[in-house]
Coordinates of C-alpha atoms and ligand atoms in Angstrom, one line a residue:
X1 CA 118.4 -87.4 103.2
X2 CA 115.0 -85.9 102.2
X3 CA 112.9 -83.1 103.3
X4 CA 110.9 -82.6 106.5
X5 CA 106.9 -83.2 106.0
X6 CA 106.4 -83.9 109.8
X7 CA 106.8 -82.8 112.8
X8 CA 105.9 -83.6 116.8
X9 CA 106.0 -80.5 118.4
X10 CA 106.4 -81.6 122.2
X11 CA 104.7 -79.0 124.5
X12 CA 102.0 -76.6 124.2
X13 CA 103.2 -73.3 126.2
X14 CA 105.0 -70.5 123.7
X15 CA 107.6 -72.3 122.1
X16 CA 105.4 -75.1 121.3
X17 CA 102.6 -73.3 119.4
X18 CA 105.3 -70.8 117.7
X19 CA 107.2 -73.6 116.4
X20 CA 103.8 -75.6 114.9
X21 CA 102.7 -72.3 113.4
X22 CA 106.3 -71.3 111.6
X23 CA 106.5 -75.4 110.3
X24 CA 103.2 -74.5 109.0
X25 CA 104.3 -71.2 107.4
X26 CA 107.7 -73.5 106.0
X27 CA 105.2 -76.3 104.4
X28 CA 105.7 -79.1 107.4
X29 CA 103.0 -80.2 108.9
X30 CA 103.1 -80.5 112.7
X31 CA 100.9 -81.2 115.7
X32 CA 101.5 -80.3 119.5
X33 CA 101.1 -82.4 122.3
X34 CA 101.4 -80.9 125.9
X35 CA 100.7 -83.0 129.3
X36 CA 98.8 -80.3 131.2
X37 CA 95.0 -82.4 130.4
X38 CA 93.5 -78.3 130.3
X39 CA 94.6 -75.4 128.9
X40 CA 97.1 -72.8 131.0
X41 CA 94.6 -69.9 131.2
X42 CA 94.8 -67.7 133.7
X43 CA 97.9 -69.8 135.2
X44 CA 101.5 -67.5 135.0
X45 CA 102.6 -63.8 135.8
X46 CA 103.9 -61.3 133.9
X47 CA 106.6 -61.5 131.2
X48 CA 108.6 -58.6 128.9
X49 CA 108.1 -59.3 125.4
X50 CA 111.1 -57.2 123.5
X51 CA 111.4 -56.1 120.0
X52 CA 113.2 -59.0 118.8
X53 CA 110.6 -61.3 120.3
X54 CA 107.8 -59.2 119.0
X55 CA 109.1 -59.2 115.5
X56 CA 109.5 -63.0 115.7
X57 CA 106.0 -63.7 116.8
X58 CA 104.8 -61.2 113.6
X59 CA 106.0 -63.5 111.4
X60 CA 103.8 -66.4 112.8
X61 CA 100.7 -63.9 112.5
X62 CA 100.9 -62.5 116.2
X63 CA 100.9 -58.8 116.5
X64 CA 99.4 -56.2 118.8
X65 CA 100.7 -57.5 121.9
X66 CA 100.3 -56.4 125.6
X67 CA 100.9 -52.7 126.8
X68 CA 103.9 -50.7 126.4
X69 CA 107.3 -50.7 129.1
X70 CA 109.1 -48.4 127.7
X71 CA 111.7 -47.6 130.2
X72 CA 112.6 -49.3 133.6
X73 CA 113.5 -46.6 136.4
X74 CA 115.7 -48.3 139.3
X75 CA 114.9 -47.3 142.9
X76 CA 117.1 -48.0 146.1
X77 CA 115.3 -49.1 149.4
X78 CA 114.4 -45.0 149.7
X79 CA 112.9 -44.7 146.9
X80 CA 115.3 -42.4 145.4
X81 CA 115.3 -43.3 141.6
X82 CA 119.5 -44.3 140.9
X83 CA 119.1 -45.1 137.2
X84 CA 116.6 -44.5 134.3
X85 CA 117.2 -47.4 131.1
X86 CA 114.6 -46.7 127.9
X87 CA 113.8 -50.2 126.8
X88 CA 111.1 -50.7 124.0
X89 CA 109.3 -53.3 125.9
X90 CA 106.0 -54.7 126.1
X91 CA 104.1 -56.3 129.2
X92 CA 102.2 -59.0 128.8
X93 CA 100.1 -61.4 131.2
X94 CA 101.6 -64.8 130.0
X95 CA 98.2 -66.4 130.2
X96 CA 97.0 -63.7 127.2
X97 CA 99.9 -64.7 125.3
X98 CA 99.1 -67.8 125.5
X99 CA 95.9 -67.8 124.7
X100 CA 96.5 -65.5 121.6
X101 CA 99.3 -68.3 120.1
X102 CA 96.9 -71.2 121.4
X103 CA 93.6 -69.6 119.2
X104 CA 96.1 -68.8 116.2
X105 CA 97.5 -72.4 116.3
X106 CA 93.8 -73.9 116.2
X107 CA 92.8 -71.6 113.1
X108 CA 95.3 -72.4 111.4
X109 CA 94.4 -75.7 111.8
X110 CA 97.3 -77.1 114.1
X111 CA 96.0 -80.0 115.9
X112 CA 96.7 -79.4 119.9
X113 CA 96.4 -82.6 122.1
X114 CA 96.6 -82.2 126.2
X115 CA 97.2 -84.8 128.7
X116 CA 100.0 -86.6 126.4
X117 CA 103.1 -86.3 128.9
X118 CA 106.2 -87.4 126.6
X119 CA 108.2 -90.1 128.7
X120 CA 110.1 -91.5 125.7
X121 CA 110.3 -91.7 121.9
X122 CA 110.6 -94.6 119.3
X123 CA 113.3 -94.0 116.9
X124 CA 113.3 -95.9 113.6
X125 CA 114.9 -95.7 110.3
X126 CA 111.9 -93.8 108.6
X127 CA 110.7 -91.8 111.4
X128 CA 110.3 -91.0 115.5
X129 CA 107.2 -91.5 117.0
X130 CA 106.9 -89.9 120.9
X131 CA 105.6 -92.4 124.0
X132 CA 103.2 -91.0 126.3
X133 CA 102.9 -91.7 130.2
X134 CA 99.5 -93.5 129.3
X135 CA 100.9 -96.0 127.3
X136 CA 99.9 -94.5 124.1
X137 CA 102.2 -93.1 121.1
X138 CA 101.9 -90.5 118.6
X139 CA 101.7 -90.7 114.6
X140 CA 104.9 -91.4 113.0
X141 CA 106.6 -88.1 112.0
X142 CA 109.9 -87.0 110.6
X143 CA 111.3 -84.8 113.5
X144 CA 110.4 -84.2 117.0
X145 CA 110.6 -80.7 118.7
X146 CA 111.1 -80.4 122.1
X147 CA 109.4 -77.6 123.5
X148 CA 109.1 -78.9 127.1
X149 CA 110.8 -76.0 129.0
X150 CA 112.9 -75.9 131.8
X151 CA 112.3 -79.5 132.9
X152 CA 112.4 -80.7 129.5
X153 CA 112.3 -84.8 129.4
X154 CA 113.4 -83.9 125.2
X155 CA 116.4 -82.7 127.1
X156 CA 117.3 -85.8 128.9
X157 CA 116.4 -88.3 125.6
X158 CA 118.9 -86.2 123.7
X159 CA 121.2 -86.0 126.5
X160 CA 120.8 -88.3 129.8
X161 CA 123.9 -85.9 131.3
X162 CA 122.3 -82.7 130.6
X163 CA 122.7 -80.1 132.9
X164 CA 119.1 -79.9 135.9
X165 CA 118.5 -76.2 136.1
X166 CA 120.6 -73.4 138.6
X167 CA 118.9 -71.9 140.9
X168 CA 119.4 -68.4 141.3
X169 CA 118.4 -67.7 145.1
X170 CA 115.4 -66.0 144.4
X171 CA 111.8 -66.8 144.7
X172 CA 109.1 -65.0 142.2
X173 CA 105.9 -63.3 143.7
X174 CA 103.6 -61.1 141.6
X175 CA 99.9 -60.1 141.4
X176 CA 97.7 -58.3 139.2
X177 CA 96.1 -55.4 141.2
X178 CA 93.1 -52.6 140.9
X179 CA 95.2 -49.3 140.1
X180 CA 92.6 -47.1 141.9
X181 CA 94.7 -44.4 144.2
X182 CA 98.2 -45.8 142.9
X183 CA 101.2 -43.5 141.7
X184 CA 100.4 -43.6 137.9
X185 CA 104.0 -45.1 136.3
X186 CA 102.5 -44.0 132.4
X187 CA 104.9 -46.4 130.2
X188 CA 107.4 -47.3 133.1
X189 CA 107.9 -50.0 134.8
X190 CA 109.5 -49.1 138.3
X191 CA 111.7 -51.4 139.8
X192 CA 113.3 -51.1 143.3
X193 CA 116.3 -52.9 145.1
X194 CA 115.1 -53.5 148.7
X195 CA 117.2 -54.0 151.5
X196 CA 116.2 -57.6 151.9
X197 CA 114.6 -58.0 148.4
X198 CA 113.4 -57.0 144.9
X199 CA 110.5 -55.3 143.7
X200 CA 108.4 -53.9 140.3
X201 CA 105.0 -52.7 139.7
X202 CA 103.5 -50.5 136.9
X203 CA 100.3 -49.2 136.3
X204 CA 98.3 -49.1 132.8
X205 CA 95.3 -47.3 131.4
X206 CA 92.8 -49.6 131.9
X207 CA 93.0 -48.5 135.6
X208 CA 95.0 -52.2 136.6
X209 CA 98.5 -52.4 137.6
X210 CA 100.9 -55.3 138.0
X211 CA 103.9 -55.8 141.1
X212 CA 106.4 -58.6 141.1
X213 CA 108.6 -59.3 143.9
X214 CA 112.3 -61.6 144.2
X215 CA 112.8 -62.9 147.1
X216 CA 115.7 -64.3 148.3
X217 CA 115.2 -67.7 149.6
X218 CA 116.8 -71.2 150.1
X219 CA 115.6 -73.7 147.4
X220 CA 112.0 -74.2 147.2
X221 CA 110.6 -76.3 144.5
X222 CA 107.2 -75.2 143.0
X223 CA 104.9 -77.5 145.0
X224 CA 107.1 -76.8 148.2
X225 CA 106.3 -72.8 147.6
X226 CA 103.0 -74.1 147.7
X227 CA 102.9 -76.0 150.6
X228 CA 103.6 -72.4 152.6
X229 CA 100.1 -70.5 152.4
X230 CA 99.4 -67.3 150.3
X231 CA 98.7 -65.2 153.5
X232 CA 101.9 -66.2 155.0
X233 CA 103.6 -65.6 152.0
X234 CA 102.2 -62.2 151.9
X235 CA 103.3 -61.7 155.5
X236 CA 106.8 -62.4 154.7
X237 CA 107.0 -60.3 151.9
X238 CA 105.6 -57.4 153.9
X239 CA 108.3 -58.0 156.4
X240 CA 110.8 -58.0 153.4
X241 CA 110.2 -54.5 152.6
X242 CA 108.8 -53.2 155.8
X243 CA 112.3 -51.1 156.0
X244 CA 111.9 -49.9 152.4
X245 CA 110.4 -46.6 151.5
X246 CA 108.9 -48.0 148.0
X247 CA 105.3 -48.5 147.5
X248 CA 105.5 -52.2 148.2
X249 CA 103.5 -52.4 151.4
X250 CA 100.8 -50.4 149.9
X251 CA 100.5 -52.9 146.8
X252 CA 101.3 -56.3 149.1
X253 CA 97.9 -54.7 151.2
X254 CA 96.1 -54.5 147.9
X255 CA 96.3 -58.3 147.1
X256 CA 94.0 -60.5 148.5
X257 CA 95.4 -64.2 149.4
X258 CA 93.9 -65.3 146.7
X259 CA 95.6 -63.5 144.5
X260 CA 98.8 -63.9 144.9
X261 CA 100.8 -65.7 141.7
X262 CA 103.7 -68.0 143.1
X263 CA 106.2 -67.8 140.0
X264 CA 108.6 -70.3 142.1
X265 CA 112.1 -70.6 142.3
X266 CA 113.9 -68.6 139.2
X267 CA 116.3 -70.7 137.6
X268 CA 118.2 -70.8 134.5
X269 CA 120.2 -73.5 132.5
X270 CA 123.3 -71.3 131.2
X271 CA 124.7 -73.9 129.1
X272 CA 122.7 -77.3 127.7
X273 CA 125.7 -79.4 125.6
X274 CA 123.3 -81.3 123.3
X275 CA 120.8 -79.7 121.4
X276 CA 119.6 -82.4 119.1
X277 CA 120.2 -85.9 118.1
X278 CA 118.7 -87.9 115.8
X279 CA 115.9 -87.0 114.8
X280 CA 115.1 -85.0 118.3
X281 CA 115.8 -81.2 118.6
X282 CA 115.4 -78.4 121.9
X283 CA 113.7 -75.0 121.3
X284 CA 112.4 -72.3 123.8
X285 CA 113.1 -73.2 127.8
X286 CA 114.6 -76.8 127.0
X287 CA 117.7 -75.4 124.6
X288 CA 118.1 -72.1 126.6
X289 CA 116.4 -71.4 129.6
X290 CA 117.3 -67.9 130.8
X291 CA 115.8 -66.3 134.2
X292 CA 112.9 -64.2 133.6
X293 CA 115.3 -61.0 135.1
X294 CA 116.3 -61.1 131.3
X295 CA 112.8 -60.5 130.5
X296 CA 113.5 -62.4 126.8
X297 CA 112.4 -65.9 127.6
X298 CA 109.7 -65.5 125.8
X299 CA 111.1 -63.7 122.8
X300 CA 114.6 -66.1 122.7
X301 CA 111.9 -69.1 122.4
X302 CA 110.1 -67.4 120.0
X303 CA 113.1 -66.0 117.3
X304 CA 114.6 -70.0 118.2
X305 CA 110.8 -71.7 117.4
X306 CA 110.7 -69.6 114.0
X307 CA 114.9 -70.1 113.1
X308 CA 114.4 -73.6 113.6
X309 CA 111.3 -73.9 111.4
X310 CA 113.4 -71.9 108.7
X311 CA 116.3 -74.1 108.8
X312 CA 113.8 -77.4 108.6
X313 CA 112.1 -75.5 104.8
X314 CA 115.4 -75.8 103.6
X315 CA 117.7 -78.5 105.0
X316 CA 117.6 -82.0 105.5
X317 CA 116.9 -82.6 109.6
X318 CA 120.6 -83.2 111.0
X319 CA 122.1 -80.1 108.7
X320 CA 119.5 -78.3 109.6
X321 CA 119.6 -78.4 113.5
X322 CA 123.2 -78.0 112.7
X323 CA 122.9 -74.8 111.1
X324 CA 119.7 -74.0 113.2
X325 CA 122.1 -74.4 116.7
X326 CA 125.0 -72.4 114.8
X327 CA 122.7 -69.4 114.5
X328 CA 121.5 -69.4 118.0
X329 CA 123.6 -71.1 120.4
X330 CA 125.9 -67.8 120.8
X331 CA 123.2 -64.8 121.0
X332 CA 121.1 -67.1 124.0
X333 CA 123.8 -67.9 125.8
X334 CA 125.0 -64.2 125.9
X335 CA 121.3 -63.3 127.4
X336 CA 121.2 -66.0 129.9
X337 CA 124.6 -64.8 131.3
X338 CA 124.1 -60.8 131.8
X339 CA 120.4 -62.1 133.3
X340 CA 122.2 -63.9 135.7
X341 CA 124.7 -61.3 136.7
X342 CA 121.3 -59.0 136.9
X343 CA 120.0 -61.4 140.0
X344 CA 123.3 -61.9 142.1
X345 CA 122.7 -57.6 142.4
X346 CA 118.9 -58.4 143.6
X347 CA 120.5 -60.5 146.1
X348 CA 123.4 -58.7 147.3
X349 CA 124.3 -58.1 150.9
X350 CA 124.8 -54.7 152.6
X351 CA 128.5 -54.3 151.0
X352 CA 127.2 -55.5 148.1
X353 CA 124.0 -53.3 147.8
X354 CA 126.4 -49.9 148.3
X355 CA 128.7 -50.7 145.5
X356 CA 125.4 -51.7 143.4
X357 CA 124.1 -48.6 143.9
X358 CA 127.0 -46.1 143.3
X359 CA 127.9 -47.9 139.9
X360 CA 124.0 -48.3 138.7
X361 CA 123.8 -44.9 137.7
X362 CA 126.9 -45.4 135.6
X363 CA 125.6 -48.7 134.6
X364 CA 122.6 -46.9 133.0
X365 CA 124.0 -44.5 131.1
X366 CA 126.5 -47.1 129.5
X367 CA 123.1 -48.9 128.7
X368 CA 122.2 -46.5 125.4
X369 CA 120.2 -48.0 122.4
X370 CA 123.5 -48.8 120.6
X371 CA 124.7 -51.1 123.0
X372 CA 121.5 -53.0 123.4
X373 CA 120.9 -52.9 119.5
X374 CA 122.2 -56.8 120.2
X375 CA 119.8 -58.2 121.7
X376 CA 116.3 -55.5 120.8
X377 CA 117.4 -54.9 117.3
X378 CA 117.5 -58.7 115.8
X379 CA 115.8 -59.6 113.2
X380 CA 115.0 -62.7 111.3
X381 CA 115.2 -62.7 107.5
X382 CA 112.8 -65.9 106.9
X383 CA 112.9 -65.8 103.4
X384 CA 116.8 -65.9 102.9
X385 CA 117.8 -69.5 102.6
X386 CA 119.5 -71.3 105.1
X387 CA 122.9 -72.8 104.1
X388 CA 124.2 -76.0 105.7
Ligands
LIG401 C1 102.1 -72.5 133.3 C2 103.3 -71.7 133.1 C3 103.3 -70.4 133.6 C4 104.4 -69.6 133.4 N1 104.5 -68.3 134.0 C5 105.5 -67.5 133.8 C6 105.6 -66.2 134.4 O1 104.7 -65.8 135.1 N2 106.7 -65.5 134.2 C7 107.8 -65.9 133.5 O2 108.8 -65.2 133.3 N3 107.7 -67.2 132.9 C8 106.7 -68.0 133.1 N4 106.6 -69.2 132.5 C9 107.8 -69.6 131.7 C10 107.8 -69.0 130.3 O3 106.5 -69.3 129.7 C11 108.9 -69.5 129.5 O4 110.1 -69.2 130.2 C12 109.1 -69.0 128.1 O5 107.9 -68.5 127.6 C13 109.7 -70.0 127.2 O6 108.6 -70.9 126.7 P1 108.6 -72.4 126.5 O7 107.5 -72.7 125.6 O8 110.0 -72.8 126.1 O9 108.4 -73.1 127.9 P2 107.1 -73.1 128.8 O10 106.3 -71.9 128.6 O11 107.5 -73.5 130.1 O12 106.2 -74.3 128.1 C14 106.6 -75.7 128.2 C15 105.3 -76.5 128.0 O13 105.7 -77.9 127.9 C16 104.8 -78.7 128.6 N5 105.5 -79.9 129.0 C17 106.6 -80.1 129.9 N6 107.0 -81.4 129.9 C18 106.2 -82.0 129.0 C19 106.2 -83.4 128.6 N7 107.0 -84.3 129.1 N8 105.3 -83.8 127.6 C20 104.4 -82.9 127.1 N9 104.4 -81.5 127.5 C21 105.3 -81.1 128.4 C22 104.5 -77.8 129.8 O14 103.3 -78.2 130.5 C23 104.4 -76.4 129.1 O15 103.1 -76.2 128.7 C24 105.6 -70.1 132.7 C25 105.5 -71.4 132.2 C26 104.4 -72.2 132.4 C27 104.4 -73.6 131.8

């Protein structure tokens, strides 16, 4: 079986542009094609970019990112602070991100091509070729990535039985807002448990701040949240926290309808069988989608996007994902679970919010550096080789 030249890189959000830029950096050549017909600027919320993830993207030529979040201090619904957890953390608007890893992919020449929605691929014995919803196809190329996210069609190719996404019971809320007359949080992001739901904000330098809110919440899909206007939204998130002496109300009053990011339901996919076949392989959201209370989504997909890349300089394709899926499956699926234990506490009951609170102190002090060196203090060693 001979080396990798090619590669389709299916989707153009963070995993997508990562993984073009590290095949580029390995000596494959690969180009990105992502459904959305514009760019995703000024589209998202906020995201946590950790060390690990930070480290990652420096090896694809992305440094310098966001502004610092340092620590998280937990509130309860009095505003009394319960826990204080130092994090090395950066907060970044995922729109910037993206368009920091979308200009690096174009000067390094990556070609990016929008409106191509993947609905199938053409398998043969010399390549894979991927079928667009317009009829069309790509080039022929050795490998396809997919990079698809949650709702990853790559995901069903591979595997028609693959797990649909779990839905956590929490909608996502968030806003960017003018920092004039708020508390100043310096480096801290503040984050409170509600008595009916979830809130964080933070304030930076440049005089802006940023809240998020959870919600709890039947099932909504994205388009249904939609359907619900932002001023009603607003209204109900105001009557969330009306009880709550945290500054939510103040910050909620600060965001015109207009405003208002819709983040959707928060789901995860805690474990996804398959992870290639053939010549078709997951990275980012598709292999590992994690809720963003884990605040690494962005930095799993990245370290994955850069691993696989490695793997592909010096394996044939199917020992390669093998060895690519033996280095990863393990350390994402260990995130996606302690993120998902994190949002049954945002959504806990009366009983439930007591017992949170009296062992959240103790939580926080078990949380030193040393046992999150895990997941903050991985590093990739790209030039190692990568044994079968
Ligand atoms: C527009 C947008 C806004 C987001 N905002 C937030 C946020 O505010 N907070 C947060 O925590 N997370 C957010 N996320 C998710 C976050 O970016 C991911 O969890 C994480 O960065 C992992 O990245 P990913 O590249 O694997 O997936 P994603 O960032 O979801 O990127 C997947 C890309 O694949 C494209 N795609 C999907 N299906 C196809 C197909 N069939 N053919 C071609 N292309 C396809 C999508 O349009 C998207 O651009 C957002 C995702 C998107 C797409």
């Amino acid at each position: 079986m001979s080396r990798t030249r090619t590669a389709i890189v299916v989707g153009g959000g963070i995993a997508g542009p990562v993984a073009a830029l590290a095949l580029r950096r390995a000596g494959i050549e690969a180009t990105v094609h992502e459904s959305h017909t514009g760019t995703a600027d000024g589209i998202g919320g906020g995201l946590g970019v950790a060390p690990n993830g930070r480290a990652a993207l420096g090896l694809v030529g992305l440094d310098r990112i966001g502004a610092p979040m340092n620590a998280i201090v937990l509130q309860n619904h009095k505003g009394r602070v319960i826990a204080e957890i130092r994090q090395p953390m950066q907060f970044s608007w995922r729109s910037d991100l993206y368009r920091r890893l979308y200009d690096l992919a174009r000067e390094h020449d990556v070609q990016v091509h929008h409106g191509h929605r993947l609905v199938d691929v053409r398998e043969s014995g010399t390549g894979i070729r991927a079928v667009f919803a317009d009829g069309t196809t790509s080039e022929e190329a050795d490998v396809l990535i997919g990079a698809d996210g949650l709702r990853s069609t790559v995901r069903r190719l591979i595997d028609p039985a693959a797990p649909r996404p779990r839905y956590s019971g929490l909608l996502g809320f968030g806003a960017r807002v003018d920092g004039a007359g708020l508390l100043l949080t310096g480096d801290r992001m503040y984050m409170a448990f509600g008595r009916r739901a979830f809130f964080g904000y933070q304030t930076f330098d440049d005089g802006t701040g940023v809240w998020f809110a959870n919600l709890p919440h039947p099932y909504l899909t994205w388009k249904e949240v939609g359907q619900t206007s932002n001023e009603e939204w607003l209204r109900r998130l105001g009557e969330a926290f009306a009880q709550d002496s945290v500054p939510a109300l103040d910050l909620l009053r600060r965001t015109r309808p207009e405003e208002l990011i819709t983040t959707g339901p928060m789901e995860d996919v805690p474990h996804v069988p398959q992870w290639h076949r053939g010549r078709m392989v997951l990275v980012g959201d598709s292999a590992h989608a994690t809720s963003p209370s884990s605040g690494q989504g962005v930095s799993l997909a990245a370290e994955s996007a850069v691993e696989l890349a490695r793997a592909l300089r010096d394996l044939p394709h199917p020992e390669a994902f093998a060895a690519y899926e033996g280095c990863r499956r393990a350390r994402v699926e260990r995130v996606i679970a302690q993120a998902a234990r994190t949002n049954s506490g945002k959504a806990a009951g009366p009983v439930g919010r007591v017992v949170r609170d009296a062992l959240l102190p103790l939580f926080a002090r078990l949380a030193t550096p040393e046992k999150s060196a895990w997941q903050y203090d991985h590093r990739i060693r790209w030039d190692d080789p990568v044994a079968a």
